[in-house]
Coordinates of C-alpha atoms and ligand atoms in Angstrom, one line a residue:
X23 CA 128.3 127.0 98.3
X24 CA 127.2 130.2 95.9
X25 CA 128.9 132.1 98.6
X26 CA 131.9 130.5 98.5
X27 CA 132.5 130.8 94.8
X28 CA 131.2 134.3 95.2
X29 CA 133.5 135.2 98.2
X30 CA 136.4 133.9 95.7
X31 CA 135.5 136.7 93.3
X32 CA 136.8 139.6 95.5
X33 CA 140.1 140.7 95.3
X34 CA 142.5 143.2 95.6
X35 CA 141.2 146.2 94.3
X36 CA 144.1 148.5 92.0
X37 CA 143.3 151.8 91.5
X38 CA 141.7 152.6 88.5
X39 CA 143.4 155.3 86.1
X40 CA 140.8 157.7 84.5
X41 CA 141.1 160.3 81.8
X42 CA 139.5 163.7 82.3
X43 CA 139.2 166.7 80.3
X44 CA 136.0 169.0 79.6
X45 CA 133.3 167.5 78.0
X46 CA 130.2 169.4 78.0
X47 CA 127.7 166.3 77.9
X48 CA 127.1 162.5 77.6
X49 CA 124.7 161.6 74.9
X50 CA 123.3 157.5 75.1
X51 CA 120.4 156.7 72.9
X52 CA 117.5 155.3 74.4
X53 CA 115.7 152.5 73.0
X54 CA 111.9 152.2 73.3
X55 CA 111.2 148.4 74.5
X56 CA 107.5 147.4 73.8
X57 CA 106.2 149.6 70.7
X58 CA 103.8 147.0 70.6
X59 CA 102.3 146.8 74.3
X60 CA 98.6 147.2 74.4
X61 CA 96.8 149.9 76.8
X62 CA 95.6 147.0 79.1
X63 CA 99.3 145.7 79.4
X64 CA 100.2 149.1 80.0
X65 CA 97.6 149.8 82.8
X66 CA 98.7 146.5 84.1
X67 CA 102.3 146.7 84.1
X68 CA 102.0 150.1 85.5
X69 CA 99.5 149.2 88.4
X70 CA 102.8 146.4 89.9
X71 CA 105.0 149.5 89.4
X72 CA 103.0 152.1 91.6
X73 CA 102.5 149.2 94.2
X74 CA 106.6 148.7 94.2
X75 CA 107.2 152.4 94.2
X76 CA 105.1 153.0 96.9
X77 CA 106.5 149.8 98.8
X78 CA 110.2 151.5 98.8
X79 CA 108.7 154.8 99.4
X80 CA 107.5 153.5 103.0
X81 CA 110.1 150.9 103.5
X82 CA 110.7 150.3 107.4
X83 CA 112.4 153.7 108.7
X84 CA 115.7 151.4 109.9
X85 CA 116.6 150.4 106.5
X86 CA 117.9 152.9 104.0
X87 CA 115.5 154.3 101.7
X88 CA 117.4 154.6 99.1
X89 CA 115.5 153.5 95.7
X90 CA 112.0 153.6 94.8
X91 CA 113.4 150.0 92.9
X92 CA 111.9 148.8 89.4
X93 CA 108.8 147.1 88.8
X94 CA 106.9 146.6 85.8
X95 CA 106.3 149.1 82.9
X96 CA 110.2 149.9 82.4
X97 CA 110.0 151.4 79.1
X98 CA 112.9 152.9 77.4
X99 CA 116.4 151.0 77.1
X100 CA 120.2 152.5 77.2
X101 CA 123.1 151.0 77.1
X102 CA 125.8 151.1 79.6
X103 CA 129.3 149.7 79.0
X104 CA 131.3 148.3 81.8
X105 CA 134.8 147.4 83.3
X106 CA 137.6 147.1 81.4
X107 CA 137.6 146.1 79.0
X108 CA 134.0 147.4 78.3
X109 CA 131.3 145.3 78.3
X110 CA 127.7 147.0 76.9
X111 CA 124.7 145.9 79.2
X112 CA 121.2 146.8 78.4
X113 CA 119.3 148.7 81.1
X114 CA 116.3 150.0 82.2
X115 CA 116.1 154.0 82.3
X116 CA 114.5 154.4 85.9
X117 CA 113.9 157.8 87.2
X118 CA 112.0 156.4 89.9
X119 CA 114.8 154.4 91.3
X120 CA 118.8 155.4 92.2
X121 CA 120.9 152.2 92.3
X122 CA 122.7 151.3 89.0
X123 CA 122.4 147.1 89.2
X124 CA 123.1 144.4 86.6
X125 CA 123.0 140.8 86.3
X126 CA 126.4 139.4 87.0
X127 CA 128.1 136.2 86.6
X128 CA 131.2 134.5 88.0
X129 CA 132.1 132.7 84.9
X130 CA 135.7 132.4 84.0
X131 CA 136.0 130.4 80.6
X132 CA 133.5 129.4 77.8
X133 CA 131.0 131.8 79.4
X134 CA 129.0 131.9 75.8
X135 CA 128.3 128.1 76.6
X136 CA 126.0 129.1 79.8
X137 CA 125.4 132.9 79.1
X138 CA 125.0 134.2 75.6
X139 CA 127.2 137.2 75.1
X140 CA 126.0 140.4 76.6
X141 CA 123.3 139.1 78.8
X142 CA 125.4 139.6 81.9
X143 CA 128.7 141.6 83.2
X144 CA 131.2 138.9 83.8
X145 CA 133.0 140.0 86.8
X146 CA 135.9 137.7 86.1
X147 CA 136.8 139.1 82.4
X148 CA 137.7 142.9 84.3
X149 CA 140.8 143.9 85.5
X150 CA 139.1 147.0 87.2
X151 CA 135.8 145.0 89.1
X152 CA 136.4 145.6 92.6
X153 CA 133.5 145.1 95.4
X154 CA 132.9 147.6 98.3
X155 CA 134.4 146.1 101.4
X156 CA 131.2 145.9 104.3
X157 CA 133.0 148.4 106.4
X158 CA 133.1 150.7 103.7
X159 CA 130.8 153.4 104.1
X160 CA 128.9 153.2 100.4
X161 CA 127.6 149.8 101.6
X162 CA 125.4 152.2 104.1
X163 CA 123.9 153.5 100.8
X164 CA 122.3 150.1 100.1
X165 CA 119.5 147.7 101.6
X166 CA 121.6 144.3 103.4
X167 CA 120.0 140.8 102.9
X168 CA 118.7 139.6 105.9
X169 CA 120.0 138.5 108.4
X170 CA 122.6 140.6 108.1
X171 CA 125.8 139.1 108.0
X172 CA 128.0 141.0 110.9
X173 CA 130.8 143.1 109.0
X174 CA 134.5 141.9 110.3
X175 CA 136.2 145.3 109.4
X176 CA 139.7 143.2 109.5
X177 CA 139.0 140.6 107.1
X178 CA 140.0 141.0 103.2
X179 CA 137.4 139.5 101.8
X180 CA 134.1 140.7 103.7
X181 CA 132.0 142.3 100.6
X182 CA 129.5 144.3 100.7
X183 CA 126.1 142.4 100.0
X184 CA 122.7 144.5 99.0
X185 CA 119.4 143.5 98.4
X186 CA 116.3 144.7 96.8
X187 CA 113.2 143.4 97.3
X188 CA 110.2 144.5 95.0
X189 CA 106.4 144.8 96.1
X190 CA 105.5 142.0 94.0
X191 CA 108.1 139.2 95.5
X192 CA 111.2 139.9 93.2
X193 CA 114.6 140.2 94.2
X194 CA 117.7 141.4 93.1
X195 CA 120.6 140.1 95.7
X196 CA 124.6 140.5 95.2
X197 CA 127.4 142.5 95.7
X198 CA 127.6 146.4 95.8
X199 CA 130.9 147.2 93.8
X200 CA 133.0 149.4 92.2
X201 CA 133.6 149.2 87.7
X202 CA 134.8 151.8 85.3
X203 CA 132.7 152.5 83.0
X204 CA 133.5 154.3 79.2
X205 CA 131.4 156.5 77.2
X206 CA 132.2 157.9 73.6
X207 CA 131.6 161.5 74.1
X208 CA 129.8 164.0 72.4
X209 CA 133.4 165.0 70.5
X210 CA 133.6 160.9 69.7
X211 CA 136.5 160.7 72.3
X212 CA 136.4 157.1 74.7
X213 CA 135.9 158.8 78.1
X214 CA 136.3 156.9 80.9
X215 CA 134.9 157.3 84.6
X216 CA 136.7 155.1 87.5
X217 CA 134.4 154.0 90.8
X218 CA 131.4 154.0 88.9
X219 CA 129.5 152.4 92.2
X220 CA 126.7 149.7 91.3
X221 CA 124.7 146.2 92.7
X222 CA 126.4 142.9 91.2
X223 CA 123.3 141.0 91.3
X224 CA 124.3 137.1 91.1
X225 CA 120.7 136.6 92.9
X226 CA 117.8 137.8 90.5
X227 CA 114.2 136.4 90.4
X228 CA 110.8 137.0 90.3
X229 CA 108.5 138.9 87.4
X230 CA 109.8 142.5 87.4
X231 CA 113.3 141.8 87.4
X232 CA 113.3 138.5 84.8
X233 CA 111.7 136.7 81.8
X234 CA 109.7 138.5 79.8
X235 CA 108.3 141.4 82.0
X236 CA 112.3 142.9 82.0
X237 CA 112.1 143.1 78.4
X238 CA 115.5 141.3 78.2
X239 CA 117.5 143.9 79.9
X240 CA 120.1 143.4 82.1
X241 CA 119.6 145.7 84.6
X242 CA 118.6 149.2 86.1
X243 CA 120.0 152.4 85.5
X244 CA 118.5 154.4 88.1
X245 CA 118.6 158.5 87.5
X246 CA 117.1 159.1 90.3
X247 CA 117.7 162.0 93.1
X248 CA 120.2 159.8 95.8
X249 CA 123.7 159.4 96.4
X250 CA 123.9 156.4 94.5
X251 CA 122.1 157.1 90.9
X252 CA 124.1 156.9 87.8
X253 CA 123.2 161.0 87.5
X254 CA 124.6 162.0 90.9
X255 CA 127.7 160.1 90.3
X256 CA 128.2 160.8 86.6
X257 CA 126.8 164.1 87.0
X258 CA 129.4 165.8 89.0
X259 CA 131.4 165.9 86.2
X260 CA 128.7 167.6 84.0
X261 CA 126.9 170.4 85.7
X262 CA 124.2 167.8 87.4
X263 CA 121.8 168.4 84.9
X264 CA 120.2 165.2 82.7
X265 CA 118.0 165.7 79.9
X266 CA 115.8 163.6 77.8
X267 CA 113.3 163.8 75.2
X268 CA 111.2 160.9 74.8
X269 CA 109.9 160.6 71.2
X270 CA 106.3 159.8 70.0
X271 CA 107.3 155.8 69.4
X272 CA 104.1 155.2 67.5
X273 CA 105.6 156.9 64.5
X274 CA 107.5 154.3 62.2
X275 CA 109.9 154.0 62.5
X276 CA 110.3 155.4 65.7
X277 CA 112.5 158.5 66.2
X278 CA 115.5 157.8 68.1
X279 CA 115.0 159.5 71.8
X280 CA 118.3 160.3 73.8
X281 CA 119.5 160.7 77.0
X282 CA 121.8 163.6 77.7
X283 CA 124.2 164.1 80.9
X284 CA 125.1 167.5 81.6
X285 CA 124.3 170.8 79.9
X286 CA 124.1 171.3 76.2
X287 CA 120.4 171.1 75.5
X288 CA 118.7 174.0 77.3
X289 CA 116.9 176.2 75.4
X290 CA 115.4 179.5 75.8
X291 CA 112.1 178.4 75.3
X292 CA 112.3 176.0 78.6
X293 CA 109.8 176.6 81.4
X294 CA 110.8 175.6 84.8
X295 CA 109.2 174.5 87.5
X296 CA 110.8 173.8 91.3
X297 CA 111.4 170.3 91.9
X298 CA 109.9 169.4 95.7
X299 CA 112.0 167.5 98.4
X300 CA 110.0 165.4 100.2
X301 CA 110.5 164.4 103.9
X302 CA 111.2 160.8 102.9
X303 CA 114.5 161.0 101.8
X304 CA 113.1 159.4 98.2
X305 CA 114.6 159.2 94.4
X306 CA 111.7 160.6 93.4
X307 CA 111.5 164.1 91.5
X308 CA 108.3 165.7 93.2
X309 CA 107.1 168.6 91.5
X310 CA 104.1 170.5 92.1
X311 CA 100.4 170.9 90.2
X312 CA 98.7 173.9 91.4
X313 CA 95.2 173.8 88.9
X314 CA 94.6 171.2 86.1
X315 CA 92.5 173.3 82.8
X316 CA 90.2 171.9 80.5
X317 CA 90.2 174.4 77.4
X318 CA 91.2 176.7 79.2
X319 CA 89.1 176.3 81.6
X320 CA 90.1 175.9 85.6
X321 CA 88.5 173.4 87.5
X322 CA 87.4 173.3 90.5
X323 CA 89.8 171.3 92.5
X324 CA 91.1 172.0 95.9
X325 CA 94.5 172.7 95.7
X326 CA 95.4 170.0 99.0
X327 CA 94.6 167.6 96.5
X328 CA 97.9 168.1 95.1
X329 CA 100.3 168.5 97.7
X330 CA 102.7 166.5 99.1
X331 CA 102.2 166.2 103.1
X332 CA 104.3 166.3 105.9
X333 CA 104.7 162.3 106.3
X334 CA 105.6 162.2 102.2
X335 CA 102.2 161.3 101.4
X336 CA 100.5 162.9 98.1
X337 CA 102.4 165.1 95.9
X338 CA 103.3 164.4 92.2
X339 CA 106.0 162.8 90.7
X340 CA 107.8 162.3 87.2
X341 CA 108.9 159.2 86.2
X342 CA 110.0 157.6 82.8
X343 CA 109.3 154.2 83.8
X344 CA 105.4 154.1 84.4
X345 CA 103.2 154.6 80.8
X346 CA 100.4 156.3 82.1
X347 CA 99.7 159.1 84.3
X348 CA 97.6 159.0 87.7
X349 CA 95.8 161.2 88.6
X350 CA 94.3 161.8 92.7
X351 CA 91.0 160.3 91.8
X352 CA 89.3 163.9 93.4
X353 CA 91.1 165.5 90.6
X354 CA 90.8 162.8 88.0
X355 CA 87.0 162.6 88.6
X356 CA 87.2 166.7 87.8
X357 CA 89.0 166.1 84.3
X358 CA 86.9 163.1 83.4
X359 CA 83.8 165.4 84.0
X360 CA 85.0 168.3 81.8
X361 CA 85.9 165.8 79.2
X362 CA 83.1 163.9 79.2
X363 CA 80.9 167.3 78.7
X364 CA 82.9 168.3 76.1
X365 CA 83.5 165.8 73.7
X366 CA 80.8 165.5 71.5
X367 CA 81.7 161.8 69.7
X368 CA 80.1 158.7 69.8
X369 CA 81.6 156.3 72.7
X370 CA 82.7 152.9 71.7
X371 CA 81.1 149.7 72.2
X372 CA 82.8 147.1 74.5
X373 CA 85.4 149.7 75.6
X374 CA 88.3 148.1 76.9
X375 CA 88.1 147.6 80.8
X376 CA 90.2 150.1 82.9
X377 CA 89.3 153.0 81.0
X378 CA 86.7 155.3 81.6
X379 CA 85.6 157.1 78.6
X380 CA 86.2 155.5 75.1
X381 CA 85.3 157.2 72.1
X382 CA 84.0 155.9 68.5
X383 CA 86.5 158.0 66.0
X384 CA 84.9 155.6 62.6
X385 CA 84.6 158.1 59.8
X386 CA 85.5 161.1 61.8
X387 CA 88.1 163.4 59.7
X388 CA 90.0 165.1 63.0
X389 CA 87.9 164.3 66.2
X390 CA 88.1 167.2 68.1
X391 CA 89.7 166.7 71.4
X392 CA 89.7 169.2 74.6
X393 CA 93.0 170.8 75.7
X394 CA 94.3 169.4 79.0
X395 CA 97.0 171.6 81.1
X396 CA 98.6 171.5 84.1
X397 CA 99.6 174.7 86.2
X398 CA 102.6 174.2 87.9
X399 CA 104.4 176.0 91.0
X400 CA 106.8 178.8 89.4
X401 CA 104.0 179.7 87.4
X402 CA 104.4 177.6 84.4
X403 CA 101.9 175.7 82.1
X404 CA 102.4 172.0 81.2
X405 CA 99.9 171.8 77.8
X406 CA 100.6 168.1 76.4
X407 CA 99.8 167.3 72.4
X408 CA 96.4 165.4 72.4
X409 CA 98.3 162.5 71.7
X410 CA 99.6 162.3 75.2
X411 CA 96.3 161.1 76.6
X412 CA 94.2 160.3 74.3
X413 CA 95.3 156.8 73.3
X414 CA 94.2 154.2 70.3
X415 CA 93.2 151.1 72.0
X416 CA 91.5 149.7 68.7
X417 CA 90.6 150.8 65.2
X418 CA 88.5 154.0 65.3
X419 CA 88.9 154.1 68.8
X420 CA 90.4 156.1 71.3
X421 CA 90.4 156.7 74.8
X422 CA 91.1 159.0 77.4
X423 CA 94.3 157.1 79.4
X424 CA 94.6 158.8 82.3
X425 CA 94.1 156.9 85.8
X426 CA 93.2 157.6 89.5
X427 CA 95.0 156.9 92.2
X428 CA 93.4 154.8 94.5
X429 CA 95.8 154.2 97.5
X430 CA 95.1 156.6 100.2
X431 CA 98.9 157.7 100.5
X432 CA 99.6 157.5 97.1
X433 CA 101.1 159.7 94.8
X434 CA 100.3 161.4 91.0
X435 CA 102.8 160.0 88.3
X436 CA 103.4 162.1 85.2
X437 CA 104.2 158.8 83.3
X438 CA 106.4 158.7 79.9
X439 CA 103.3 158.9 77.4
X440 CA 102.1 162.2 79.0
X441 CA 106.0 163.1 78.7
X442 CA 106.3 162.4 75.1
X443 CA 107.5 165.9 72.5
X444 CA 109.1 167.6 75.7
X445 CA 112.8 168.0 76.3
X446 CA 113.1 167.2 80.0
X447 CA 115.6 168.6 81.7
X448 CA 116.4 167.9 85.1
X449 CA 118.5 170.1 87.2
X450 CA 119.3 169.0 90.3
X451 CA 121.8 171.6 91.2
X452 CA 119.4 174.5 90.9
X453 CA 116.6 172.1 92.1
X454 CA 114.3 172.5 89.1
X455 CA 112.6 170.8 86.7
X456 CA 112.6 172.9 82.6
X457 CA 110.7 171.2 80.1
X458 CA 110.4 172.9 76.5
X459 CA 108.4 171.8 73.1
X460 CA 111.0 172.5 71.1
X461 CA 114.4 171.1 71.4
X462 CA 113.8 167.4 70.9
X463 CA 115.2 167.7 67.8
X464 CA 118.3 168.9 68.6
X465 CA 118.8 166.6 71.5
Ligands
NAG731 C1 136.1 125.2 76.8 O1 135.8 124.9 75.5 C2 136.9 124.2 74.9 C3 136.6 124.0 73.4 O2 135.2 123.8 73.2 C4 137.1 122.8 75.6 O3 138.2 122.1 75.0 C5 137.4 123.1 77.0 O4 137.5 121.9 77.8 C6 136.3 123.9 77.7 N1 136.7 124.3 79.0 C7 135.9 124.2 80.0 C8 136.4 124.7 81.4 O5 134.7 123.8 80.0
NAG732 C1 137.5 139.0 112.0 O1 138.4 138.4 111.1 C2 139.7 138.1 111.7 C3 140.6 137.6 110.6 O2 139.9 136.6 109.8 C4 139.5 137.1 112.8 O3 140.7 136.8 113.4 C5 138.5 137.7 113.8 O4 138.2 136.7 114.8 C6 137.2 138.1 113.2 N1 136.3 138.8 114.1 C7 135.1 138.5 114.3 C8 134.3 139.4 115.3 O5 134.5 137.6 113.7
NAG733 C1 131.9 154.0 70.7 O1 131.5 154.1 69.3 C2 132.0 153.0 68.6 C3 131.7 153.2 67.1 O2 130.3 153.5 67.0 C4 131.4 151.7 69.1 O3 131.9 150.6 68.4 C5 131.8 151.5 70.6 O4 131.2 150.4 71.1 C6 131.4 152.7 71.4 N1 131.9 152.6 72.7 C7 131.2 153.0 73.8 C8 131.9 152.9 75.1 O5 130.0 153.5 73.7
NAG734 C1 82.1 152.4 65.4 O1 81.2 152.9 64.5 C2 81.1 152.2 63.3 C3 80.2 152.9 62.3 O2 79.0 153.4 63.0 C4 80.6 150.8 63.6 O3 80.5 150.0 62.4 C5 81.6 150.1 64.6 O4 81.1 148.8 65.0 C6 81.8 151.0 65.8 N1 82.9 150.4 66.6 C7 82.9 150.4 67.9 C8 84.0 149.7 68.6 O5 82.0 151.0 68.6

């Protein structure tokens, strides 16, 4: 029955008329979602998302790996406006994932009745929606439901179908299709981008992708490295370079971070480090720690710790939608060590599970704090503000938030706490990854 009324959706596709012109960048705010989540929601949230991203990472060789998928700690929000004419959806900011979905419905009148405004793209109100036909090769780009229906390359109406499935049981199911979608651009102009390719989901359940742990968004935006990601098909137009600067969202009220397609915010103070392919093709952006330092200080870690193996095991990657950052646990142990020597402050009583070192900070003026840095391939030092992982978990006191890794063929996450202050820019043309201190100001 759904697939009936679904099936009655597609139609005849017209061509979609797009304005061009030279546009340095796209600039989108990003909203923070959950200035209020606690550390232990955090470390929770986060643990479903590395069990998800890790899921996709080794998903069965036959199907397409093609997203790392969304699960759990999605933190920052930007809105996307679709079809025509535009629509504004609330999604996720995933770099961890590269398929563009949001909920859809098939409503044709009083849709407000069932579906408050805004809280899905209602196919039926577009002129431009248009679904990939099955034959079309894009629907190779994304995971089928199984069993797969057989494609009949001469019938009209024989969408393309895709289906995500998430570690924890959650779905997202519909059709893979085709909207315009319009931006305001940085000179206030209404751009417009035709074929803008993303998953219809009319099929959406479970706990990462509904209710309360989605935050009320309506979807993914994934920025991730594969065909498919909103910055691969976006960014042709704009150099294929993205940048973002993530903003301390503790400050009130919090500073508004932004998203930026194409060039426009480099700087001469960025550092850049090589991103790393690895030999699964993932979404991730790999890039590579060579030494962690305490004050200065090198420890002793062996540097296979850090790499990324032949089967796509290991290695390091940064993503905006997990809080914390994880750590190998043979490095982590290392960096716990060194901070456990040097800071001389009395720990807390009844720290709060999950973390390792938690620190009494009552009465103390400006509790001094070792330096962490990373070292990373191309010769260029990551030193995060203090803030970035040393968290408040209560009054007076703070703890040390990063994690270890525990899965064997994990991976290390810089999450989006240890990424706040930086201007992040990712360019995927030259491979590389800059980061700056200075520059979120301007971005
Ligand atoms: C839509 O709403 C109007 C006014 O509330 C009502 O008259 C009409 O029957 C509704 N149509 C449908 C299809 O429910
Ligand atoms: C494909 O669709 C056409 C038209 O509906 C039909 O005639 C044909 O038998 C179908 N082929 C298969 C293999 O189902
Ligand atoms: C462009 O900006 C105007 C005014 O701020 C706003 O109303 C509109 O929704 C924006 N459109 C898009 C596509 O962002
Ligand atoms: C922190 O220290 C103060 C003063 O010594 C004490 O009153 C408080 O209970 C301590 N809190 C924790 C969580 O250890």
């Amino acid at each position: 029955m759904l697939l009936v009324i679904l099936l009655t959706l597609t139609h005849i596709c017209h061509s979609t008329t797009v304005n061009s012109g030279s546009h340095h960048f796209l600039r989108l705010p990003l909203r923070h979602i959950n200035p209020h989540q606690s550390p232990t929601e955090a470390i929770f949230a986060d643990s479903a998302r590395l069990s998800t991203l890790l899921s996709a990472l080794h998903r069965k060789p036959n199907l397409p790996v093609t997203s790392g998928a969304y699960a759990g700690a999605g933190q920052y929000f930007v809105t996307l406006h679709l079809g025509s004419p535009p629509q504004p959806l609330l999604l996720i900011a995933d770099t961890g994932s590269d398929l563009i979905w949001v909920t859809c419905s098939a409503c044709r009148s009083n849709c407000s009745a069932t579906r408050p405004p805004h809280t899905a793209f209602l196919a039926r109100h577009s002129t431009t929606y248009c679904p990939h036909h099955c034959f079309d090769p894009a629907c190779r780009l994304v995971p089928h439901p199984r069993p797969e229906v057989r494609c009949n390359r001469t019938r009209l109406h024989s969408s393309c179908r895709y289906e995500y499935s998430y570690a924890d049981g959650s779905i997202t199911n519909g059709f893979f299709a085709k909207e315009t979608t319009s931006f305001n651009s940085s000179s206030g102009r209404l751009l417009q981008h035709g074929g803008l390719a993303f998953g219809c989901g009319f099929k959406i359940s479970g706990p990462s992708v509904s209710g309360p742990g989605f935050h009320g968004a309506q979807g993914v935006m994934g920025l991730g490295r594969g065909p498919i990601s909103f910055v691969t098909q976006i960014g042709r137009r704009f150099g294929n370079k993205f940048s973002y600067c993530l903003q301390d969202y503790t400050i009130i009220p919090p500073p508004t971070s932004y998203l930026l397609i194409g060039t426009g915010a480099g700087n001469s103070r960025m550092r850049y480090t090589p991103l790393q392919t690895s030999p699964l093709s993932s979404p991730f952006y790999y890039i590579g720690i060579q030494n962690v330092y305490v004050d200065n200080v090198r420890l002793r870690v062996s540097p296979s710790v850090w790499s990324l193996d032949k089967s796509g095991n290991g290695g390091t990657i940064v993503d905006s939608g997990t809080t914390l950052t994880f750590l190998p646990d043979a490095a982590y142990r290392h960096v716990l060590a060194a901070f456990r020597r040097r800071v001389k402050l009395a720990t807390a009583d009844g720290s709060p599970p999950n973390f390792d070192l938690c620190y009494n900070v009552s009465g103390v003026e400006r509790p001094r704090v070792p330096r962490l840095s990373f070292e990373l391939v191309g010769n260029s030092r990551f030193t995060p503000p203090v803030g970035n992982y040393f968290i408040d978990t209560a009054e007076d006191v703070k703890c040390f938030a990063l994690q270890p890794v525990t899965s064997p063929d994990g991976f290390s996450v810089i999450g989006n706490l240890m990424q706040q202050g930086f201007l992040f820019e990712f360019d995927i043309g030259r491979s590389r990854l800059g980061f700056s201190r200075t520059g979120c100001s301007r971005s």
